[in-house]
PDB file of C-alpha atoms and ligand atoms in Angstrom:
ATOM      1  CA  UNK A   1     -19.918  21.943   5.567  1.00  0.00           C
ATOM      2  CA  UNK A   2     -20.229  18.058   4.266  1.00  0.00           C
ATOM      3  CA  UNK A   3     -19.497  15.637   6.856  1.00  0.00           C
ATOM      4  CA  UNK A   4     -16.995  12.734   5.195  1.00  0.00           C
ATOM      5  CA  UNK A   5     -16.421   9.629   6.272  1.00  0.00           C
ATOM      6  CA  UNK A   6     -12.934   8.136   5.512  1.00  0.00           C
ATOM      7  CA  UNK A   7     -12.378   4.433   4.566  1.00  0.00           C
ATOM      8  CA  UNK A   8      -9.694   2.575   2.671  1.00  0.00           C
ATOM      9  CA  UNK A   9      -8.703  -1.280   2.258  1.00  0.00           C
ATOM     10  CA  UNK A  10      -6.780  -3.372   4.532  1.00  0.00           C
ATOM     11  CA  UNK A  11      -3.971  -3.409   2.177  1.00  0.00           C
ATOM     12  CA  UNK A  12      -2.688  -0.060   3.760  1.00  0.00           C
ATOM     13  CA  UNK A  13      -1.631  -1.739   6.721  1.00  0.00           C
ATOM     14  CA  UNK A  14      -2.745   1.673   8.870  1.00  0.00           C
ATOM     15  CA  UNK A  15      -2.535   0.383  12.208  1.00  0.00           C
ATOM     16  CA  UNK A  16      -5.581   0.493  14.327  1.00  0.00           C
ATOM     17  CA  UNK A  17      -4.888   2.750  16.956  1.00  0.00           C
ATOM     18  CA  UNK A  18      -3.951   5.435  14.339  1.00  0.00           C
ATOM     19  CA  UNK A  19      -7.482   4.176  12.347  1.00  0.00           C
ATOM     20  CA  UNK A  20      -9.020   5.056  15.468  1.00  0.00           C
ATOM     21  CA  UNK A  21      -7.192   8.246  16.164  1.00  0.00           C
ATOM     22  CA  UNK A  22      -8.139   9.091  12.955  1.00  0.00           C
ATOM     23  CA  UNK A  23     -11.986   7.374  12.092  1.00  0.00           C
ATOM     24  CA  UNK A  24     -10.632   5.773   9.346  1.00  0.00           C
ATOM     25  CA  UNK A  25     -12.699   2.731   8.251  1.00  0.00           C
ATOM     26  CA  UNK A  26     -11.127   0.021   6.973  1.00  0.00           C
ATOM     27  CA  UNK A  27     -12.409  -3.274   4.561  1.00  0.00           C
ATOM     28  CA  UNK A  28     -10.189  -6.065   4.521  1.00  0.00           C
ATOM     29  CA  UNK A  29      -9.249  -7.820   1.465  1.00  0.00           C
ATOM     30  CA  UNK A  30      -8.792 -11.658   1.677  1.00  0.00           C
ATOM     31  CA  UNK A  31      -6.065 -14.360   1.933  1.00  0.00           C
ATOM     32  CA  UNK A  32      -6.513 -17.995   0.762  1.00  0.00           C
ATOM     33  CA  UNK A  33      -5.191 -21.124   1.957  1.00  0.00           C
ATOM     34  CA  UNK A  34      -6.697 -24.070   0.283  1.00  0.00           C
ATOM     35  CA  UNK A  35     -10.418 -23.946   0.702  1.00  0.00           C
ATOM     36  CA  UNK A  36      -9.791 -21.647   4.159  1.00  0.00           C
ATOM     37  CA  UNK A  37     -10.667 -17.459   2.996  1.00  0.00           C
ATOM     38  CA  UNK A  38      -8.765 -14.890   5.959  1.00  0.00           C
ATOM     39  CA  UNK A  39      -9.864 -11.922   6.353  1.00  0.00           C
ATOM     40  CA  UNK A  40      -6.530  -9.950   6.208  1.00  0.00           C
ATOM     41  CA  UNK A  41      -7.088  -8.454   9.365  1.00  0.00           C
ATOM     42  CA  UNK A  42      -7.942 -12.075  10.989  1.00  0.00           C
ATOM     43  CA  UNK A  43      -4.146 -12.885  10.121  1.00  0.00           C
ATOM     44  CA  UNK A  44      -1.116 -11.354  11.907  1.00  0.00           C
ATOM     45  CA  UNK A  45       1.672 -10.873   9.516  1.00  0.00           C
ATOM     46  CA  UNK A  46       4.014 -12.975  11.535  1.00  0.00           C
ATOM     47  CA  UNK A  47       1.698 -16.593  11.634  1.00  0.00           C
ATOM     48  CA  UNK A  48       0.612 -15.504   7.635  1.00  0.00           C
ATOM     49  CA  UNK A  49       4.557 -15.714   6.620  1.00  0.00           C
ATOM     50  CA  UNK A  50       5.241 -18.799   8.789  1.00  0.00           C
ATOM     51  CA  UNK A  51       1.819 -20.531   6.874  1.00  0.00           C
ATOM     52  CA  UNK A  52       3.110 -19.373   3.623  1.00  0.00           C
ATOM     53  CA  UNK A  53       6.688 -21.326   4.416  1.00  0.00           C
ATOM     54  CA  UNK A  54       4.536 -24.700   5.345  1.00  0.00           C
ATOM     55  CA  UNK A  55       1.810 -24.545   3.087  1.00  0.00           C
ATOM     56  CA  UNK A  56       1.573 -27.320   0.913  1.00  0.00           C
ATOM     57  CA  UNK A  57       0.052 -25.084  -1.836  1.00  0.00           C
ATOM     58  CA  UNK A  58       0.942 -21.441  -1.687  1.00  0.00           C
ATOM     59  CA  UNK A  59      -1.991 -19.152  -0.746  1.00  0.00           C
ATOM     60  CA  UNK A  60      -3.940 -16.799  -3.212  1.00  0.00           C
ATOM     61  CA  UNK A  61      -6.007 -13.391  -2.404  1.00  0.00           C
ATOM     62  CA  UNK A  62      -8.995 -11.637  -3.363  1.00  0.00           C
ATOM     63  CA  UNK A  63     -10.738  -8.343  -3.081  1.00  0.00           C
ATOM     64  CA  UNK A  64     -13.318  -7.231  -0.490  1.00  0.00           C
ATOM     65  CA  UNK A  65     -17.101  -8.670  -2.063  1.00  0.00           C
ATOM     66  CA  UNK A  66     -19.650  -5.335  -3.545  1.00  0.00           C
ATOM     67  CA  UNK A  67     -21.617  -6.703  -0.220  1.00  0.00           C
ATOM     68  CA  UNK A  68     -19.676  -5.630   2.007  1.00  0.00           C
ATOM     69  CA  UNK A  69     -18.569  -2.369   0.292  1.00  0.00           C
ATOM     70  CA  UNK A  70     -22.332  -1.352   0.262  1.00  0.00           C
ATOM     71  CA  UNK A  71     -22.866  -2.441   3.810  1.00  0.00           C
ATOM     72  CA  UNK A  72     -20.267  -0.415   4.988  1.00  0.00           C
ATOM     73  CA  UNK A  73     -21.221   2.400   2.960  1.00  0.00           C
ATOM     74  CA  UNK A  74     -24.439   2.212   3.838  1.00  0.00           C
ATOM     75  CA  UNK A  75     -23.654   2.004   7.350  1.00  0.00           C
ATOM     76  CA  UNK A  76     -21.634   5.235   7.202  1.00  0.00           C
ATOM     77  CA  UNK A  77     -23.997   6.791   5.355  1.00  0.00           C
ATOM     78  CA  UNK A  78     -26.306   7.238   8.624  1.00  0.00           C
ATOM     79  CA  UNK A  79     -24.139   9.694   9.496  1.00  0.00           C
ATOM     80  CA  UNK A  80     -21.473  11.010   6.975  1.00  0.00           C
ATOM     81  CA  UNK A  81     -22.902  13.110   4.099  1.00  0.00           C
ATOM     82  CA  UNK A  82     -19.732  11.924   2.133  1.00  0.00           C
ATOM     83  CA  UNK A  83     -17.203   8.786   1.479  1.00  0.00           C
ATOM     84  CA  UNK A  84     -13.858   8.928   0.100  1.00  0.00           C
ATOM     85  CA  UNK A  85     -12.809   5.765  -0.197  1.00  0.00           C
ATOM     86  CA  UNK A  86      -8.930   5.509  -0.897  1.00  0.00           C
ATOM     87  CA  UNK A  87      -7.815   1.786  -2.342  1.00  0.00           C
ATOM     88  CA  UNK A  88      -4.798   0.002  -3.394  1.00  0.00           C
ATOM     89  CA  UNK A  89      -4.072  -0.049  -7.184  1.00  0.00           C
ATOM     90  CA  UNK A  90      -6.577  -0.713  -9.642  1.00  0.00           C
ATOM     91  CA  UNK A  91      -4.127  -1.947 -11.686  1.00  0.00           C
ATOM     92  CA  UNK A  92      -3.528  -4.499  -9.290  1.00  0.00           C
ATOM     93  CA  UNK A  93      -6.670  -5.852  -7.727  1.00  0.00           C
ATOM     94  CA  UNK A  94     -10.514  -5.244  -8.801  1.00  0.00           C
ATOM     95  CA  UNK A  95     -10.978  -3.605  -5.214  1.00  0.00           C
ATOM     96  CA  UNK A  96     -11.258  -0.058  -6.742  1.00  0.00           C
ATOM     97  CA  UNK A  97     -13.716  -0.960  -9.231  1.00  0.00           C
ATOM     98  CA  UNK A  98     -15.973  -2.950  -6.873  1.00  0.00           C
ATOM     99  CA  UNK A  99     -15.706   0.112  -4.533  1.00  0.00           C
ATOM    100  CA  UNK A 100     -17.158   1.982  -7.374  1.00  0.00           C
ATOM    101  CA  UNK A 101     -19.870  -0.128  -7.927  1.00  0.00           C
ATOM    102  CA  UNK A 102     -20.583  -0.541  -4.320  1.00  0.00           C
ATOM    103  CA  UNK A 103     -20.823   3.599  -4.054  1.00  0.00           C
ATOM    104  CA  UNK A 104     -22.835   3.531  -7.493  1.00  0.00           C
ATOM    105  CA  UNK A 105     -25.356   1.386  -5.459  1.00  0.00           C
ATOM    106  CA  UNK A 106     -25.527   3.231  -2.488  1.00  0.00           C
ATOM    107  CA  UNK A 107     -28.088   5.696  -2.354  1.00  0.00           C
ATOM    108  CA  UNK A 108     -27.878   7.024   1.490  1.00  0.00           C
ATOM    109  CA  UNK A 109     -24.099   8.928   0.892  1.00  0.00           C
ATOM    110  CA  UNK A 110     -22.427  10.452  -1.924  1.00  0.00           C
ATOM    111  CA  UNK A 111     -18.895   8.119  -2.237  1.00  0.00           C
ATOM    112  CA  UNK A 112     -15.783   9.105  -4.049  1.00  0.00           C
ATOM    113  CA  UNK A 113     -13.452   6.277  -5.087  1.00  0.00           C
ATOM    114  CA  UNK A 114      -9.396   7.596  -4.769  1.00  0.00           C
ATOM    115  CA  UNK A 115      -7.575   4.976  -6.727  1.00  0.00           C
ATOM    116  CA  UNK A 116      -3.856   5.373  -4.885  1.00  0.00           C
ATOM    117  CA  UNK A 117      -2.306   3.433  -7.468  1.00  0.00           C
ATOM    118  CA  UNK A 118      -0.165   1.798  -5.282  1.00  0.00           C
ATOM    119  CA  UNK A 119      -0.385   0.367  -1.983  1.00  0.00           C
ATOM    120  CA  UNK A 120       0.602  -0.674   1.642  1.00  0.00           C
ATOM    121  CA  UNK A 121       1.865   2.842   3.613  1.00  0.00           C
ATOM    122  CA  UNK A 122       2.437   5.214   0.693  1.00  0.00           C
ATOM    123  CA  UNK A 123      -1.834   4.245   0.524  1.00  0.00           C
ATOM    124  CA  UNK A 124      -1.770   4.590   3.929  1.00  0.00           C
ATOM    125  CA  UNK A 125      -0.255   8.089   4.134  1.00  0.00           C
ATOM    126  CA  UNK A 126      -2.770   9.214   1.398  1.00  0.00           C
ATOM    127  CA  UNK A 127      -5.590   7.961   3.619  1.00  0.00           C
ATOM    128  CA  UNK A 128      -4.059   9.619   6.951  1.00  0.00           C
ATOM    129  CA  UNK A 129      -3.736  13.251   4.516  1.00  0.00           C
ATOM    130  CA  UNK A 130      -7.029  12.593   4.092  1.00  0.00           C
ATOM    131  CA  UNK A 131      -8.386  11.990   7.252  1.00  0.00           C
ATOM    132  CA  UNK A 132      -6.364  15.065   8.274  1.00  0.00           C
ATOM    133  CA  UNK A 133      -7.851  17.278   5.746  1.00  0.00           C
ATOM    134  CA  UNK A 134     -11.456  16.295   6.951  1.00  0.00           C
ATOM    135  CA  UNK A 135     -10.652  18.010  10.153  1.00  0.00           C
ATOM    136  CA  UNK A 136      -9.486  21.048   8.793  1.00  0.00           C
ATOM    137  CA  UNK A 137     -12.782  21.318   7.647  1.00  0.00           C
ATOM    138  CA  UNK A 138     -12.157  20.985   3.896  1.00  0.00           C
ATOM    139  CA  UNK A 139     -14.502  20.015   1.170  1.00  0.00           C
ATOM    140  CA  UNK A 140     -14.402  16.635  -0.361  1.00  0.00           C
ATOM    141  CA  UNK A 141     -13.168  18.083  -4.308  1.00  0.00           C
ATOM    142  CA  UNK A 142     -10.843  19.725  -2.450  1.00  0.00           C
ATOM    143  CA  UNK A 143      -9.293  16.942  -0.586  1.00  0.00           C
ATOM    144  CA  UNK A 144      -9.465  14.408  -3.874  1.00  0.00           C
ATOM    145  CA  UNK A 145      -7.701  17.502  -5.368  1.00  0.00           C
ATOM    146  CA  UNK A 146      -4.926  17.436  -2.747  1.00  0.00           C
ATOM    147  CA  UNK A 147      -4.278  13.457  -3.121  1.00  0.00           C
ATOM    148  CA  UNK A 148      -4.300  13.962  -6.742  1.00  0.00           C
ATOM    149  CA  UNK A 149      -1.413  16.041  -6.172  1.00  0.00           C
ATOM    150  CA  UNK A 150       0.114  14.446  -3.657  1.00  0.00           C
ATOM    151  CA  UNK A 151       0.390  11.231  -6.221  1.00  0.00           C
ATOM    152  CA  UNK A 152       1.932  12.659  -8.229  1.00  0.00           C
ATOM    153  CA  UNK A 153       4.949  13.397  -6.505  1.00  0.00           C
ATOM    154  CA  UNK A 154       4.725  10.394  -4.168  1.00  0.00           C
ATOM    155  CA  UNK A 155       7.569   7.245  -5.090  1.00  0.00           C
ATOM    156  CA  UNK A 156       7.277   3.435  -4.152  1.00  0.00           C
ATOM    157  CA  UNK A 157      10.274   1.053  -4.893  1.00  0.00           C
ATOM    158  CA  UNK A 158      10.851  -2.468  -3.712  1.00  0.00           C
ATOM    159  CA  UNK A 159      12.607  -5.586  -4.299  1.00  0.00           C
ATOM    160  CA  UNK A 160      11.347  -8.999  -4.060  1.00  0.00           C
ATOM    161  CA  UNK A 161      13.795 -11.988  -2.786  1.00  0.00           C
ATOM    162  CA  UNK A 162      11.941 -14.497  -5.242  1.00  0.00           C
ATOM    163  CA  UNK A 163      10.296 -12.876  -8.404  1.00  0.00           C
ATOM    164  CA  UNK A 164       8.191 -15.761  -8.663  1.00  0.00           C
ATOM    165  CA  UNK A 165       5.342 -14.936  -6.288  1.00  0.00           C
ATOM    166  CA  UNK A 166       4.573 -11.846  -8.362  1.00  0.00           C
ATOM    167  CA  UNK A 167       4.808 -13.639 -11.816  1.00  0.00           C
ATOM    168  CA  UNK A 168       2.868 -16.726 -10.152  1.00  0.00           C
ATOM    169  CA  UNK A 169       0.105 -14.140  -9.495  1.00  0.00           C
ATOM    170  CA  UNK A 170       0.067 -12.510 -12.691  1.00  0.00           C
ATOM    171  CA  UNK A 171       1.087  -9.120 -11.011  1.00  0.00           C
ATOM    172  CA  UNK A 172       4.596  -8.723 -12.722  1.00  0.00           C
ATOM    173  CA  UNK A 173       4.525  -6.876 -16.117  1.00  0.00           C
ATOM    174  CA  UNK A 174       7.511  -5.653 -18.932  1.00  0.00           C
ATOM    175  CA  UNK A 175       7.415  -7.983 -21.449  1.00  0.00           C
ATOM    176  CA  UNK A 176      11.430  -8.296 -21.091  1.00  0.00           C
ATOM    177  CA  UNK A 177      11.248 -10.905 -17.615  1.00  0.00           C
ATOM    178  CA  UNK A 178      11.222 -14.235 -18.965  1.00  0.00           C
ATOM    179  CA  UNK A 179      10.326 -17.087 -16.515  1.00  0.00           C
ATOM    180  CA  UNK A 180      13.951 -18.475 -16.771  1.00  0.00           C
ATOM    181  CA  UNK A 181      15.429 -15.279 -16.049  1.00  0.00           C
ATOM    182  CA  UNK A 182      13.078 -14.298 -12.968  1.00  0.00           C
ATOM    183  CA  UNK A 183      16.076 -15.641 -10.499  1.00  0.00           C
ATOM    184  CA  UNK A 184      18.856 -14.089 -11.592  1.00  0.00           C
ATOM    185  CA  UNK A 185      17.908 -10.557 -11.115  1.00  0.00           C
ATOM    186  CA  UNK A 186      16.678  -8.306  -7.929  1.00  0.00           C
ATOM    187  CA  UNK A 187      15.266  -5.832 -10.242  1.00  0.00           C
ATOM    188  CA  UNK A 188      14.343  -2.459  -8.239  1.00  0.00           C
ATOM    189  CA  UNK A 189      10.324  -2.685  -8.876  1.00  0.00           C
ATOM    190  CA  UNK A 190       7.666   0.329  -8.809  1.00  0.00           C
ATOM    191  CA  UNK A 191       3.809   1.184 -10.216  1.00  0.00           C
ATOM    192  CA  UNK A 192       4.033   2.461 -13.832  1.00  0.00           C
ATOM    193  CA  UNK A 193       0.685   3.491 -14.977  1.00  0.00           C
ATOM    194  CA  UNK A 194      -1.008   1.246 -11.955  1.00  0.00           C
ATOM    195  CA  UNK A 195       1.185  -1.778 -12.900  1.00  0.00           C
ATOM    196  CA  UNK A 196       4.495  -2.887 -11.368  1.00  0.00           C
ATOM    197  CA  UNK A 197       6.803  -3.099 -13.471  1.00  0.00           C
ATOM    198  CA  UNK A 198      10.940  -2.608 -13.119  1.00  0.00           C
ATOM    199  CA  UNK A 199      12.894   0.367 -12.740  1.00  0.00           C
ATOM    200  CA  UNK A 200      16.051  -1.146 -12.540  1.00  0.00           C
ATOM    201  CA  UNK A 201      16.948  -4.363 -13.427  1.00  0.00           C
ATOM    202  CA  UNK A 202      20.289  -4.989 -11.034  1.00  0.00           C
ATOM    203  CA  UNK A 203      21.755  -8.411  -9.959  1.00  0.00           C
ATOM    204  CA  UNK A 204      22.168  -7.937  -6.256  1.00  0.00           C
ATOM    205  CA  UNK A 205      19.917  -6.951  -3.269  1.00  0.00           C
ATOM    206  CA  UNK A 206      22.591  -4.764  -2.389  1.00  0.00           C
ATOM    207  CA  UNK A 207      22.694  -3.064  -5.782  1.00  0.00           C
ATOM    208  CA  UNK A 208      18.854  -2.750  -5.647  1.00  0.00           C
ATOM    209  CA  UNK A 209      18.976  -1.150  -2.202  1.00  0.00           C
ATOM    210  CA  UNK A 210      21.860   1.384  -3.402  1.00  0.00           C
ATOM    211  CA  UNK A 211      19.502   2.258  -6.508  1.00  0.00           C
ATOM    212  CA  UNK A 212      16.639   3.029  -4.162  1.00  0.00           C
ATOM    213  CA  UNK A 213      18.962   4.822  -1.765  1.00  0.00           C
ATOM    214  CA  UNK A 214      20.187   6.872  -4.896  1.00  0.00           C
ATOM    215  CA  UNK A 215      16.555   7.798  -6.300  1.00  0.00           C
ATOM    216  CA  UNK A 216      15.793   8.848  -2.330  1.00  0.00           C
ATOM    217  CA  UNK A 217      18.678  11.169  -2.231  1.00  0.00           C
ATOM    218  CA  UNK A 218      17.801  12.861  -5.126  1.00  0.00           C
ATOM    219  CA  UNK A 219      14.085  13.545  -3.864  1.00  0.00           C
ATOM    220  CA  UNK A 220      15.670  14.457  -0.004  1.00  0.00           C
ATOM    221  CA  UNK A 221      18.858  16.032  -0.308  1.00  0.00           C
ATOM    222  CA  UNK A 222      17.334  19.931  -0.507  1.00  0.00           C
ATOM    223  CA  UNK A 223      15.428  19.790   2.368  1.00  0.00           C
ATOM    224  CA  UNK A 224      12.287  18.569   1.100  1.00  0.00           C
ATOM    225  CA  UNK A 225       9.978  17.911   3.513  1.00  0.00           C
ATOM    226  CA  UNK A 226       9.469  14.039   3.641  1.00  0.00           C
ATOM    227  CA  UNK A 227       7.162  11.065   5.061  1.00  0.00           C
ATOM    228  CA  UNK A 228       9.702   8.458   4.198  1.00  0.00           C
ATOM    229  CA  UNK A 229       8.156   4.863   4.798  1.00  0.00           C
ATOM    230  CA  UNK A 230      10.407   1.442   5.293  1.00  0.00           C
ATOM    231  CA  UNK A 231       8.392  -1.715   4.220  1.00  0.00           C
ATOM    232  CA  UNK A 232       9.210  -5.460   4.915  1.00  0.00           C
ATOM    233  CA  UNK A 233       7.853  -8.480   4.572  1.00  0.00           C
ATOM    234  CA  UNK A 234       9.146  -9.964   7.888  1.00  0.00           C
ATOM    235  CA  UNK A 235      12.419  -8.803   7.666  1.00  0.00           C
ATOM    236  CA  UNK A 236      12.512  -6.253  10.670  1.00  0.00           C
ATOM    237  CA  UNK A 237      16.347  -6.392  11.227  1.00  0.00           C
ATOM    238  CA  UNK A 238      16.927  -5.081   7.501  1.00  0.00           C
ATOM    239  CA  UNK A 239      13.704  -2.762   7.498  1.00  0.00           C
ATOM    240  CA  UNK A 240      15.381  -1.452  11.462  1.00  0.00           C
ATOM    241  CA  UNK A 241      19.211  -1.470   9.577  1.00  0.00           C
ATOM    242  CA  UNK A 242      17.754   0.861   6.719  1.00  0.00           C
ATOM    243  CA  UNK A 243      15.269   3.067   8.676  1.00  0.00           C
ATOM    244  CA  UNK A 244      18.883   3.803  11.179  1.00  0.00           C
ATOM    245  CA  UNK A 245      20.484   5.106   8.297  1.00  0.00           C
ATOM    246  CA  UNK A 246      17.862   7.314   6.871  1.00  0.00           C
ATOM    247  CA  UNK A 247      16.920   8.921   9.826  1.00  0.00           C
ATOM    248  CA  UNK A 248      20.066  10.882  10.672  1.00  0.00           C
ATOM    249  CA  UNK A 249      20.521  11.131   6.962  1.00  0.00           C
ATOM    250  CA  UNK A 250      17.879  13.609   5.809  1.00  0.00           C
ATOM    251  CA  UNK A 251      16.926  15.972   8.807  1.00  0.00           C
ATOM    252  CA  UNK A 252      13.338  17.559   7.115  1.00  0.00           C
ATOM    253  CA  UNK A 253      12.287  14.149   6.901  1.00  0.00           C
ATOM    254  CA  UNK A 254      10.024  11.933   8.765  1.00  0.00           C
ATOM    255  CA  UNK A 255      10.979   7.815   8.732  1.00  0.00           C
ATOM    256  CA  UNK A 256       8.644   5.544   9.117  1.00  0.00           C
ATOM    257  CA  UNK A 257       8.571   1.561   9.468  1.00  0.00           C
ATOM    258  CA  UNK A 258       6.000  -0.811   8.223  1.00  0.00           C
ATOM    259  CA  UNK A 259       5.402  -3.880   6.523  1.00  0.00           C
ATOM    260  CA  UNK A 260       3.944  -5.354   3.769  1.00  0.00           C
ATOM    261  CA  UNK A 261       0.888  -7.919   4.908  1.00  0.00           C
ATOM    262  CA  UNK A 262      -0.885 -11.394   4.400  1.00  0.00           C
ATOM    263  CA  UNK A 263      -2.359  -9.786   1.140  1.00  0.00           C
ATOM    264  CA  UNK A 264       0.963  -8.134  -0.304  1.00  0.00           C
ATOM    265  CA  UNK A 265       2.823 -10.611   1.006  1.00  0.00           C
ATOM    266  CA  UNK A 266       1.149 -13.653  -0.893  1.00  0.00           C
ATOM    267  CA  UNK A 267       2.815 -11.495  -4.038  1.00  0.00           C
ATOM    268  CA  UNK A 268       5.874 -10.448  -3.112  1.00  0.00           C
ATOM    269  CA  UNK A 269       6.865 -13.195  -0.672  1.00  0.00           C
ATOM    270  CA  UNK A 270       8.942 -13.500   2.686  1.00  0.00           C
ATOM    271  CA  UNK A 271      11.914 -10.726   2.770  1.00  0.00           C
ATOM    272  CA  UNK A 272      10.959  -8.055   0.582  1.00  0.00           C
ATOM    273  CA  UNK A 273      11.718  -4.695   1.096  1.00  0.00           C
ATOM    274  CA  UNK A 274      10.787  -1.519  -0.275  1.00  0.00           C
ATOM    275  CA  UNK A 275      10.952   2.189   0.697  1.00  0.00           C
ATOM    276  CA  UNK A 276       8.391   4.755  -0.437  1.00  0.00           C
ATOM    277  CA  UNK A 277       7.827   8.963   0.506  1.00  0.00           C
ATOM    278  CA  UNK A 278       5.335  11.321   0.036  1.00  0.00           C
ATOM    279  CA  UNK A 279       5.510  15.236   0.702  1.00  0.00           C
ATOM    280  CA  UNK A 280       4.703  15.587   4.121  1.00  0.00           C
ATOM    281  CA  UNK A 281       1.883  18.161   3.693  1.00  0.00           C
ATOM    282  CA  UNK A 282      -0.571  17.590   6.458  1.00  0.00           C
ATOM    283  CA  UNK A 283       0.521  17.189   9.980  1.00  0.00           C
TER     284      UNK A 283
HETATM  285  C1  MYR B   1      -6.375  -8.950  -4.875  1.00  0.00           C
HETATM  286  O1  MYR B   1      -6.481 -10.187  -4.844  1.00  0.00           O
HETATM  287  O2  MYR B   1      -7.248  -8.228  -5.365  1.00  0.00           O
HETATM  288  C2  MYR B   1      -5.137  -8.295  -4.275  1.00  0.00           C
HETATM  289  C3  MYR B   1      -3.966  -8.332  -5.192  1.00  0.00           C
HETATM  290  C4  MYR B   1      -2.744  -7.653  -4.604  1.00  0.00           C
HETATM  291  C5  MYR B   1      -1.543  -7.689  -5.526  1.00  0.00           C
HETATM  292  C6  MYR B   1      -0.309  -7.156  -4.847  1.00  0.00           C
HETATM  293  C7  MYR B   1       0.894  -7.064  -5.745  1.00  0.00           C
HETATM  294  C8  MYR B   1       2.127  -6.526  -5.045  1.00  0.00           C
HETATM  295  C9  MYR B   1       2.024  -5.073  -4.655  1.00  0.00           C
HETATM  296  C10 MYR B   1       3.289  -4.493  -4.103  1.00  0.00           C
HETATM  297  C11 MYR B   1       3.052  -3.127  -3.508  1.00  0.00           C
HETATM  298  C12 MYR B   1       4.271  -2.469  -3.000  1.00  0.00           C
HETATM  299  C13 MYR B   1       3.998  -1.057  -2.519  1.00  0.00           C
HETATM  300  C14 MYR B   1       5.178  -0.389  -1.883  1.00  0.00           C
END
């Protein structure tokens, strides 16, 4: 039996003790305020959101550097046989392909690159599946079999207050949102093919929220088993509001709460919220 090492970007927002429960390494990505680079996890989400509302220039990101990739690969290599490394989106950020160029370079360790193709804690339950599945003893194609499956019936959708921190950072696509248009609409957003794009295009939060509610219901309402996630972007009252109703809604299911970070957050901006759910497969 391989021994496998577990690491994914800071961008799932796993907390630590659960990253410790579970040896799950994690690389941070990086947040930007004028010539000052954060490491995300140097930032808590709550002083990140109040800098964002003072900045005098709003603050950009970037992906971990190939050095530290191979450092921590290398690192891990001195005692795992085996990486998988799960990140955010490629579509999204270059983090997945400098992971692969990182693990091409590494000679110590085999590494496997998972791209999640999304992010924040529908990434994060990959990663914990994962982690899971590399105590049960099983074997590394195996387990990338098992996320690839998992994927594929895993949903993401959120809503940003103000459009314009995703179109600002070039991460909006569908060729239909003009600039002019970006405030008028809460369109219900989710990864298409790696990219975000909309599902919906609604007027209201509220309309947004009943959309995502709807798309939910369809997925929960036999009994599936279900890790159902609650994401905000400092917003805990709406994130607490929403988790209340799903949990006595849907009794197979699991609800979680988290948030979406310094990294995510420089996209989507203050007040987002979204809702993802995987099959709960590995407890
Ligand atoms: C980088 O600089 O490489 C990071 C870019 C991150 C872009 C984030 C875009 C928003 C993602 C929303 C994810 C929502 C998942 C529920």
């Amino acid at each position: 039996m391989s021994d496998i090492a577990i690491v994914t970007d800071s961008t799932a927002y796993i907390p630590q003790d659960l990253r410790e429960q579970y040896d799950i390494t994690m690389v941070p990505l990086n947040v930007i305020f004028g010539e000052t680079v954060f490491k995300e996890e140097d930032l808590t989400t709550e002083t990140f959101y109040e800098k964002m509302r003072e900045a005098d220039e709003l603050p950009t990101t970037s992906q971990p550097s190939i050095g530290l990739f191979e450092e921590t690969f290398h690192q891990l290599g001195q005692e795992h046989d085996e990486i998988i490394v799960i990140t955010l989106s490629s579509g999204i950020s270059g983090t997945y392909q400098t992971a692969v160029a990182a693990g091409n370079m590494t000679d110590n360790v085999n590494v496997h690159v998972f791209d999640s193709e999304v992010s924040c804690m529908v990434q994060g339950f990959f990663v914990l599946a994962a982690a899971k599945m590399v105590r049960k003893g099983l074997e590394s194609q195996a387990i990338l079999a098992q996320l690839e499956s998992m994927k594929k019936k895993s949903r993401a959708y959120f809503m940003a207050d103000d459009l314009s921190h995703l179109h600002r950072g070039g991460r909006l696509n569908g060729a239909q949102l003009v600039v002019g248009s970006l405030l008028q609409i809460k369109p219900v957003l989710h990864f298409d093919n790696k990219v975000i794009v909309p599902y919906e295009k609604v007027r209201t939060a509220k309309k947004a929220l009943a959309k995502i509610f709807s798309l939910l219901d369809n997925d929960a309402k036999d009994g599936a088993a279900l890790d159902i996630v609650v994401i905000h972007a400092n917003r805990p009252e709406k994130a607490e509001e929403i988790a209340a109703e799903l949990k006595g809604k849907y009794p197979a299911t699991n609800v979680h709460f988290s948030y979406f970070g310094p990294v995510i957050g420089t996209h989507l901006g203050e007040g987002s919220i979204g809702i993802g759910w995987v099959e709960t497969k590995y407890k």
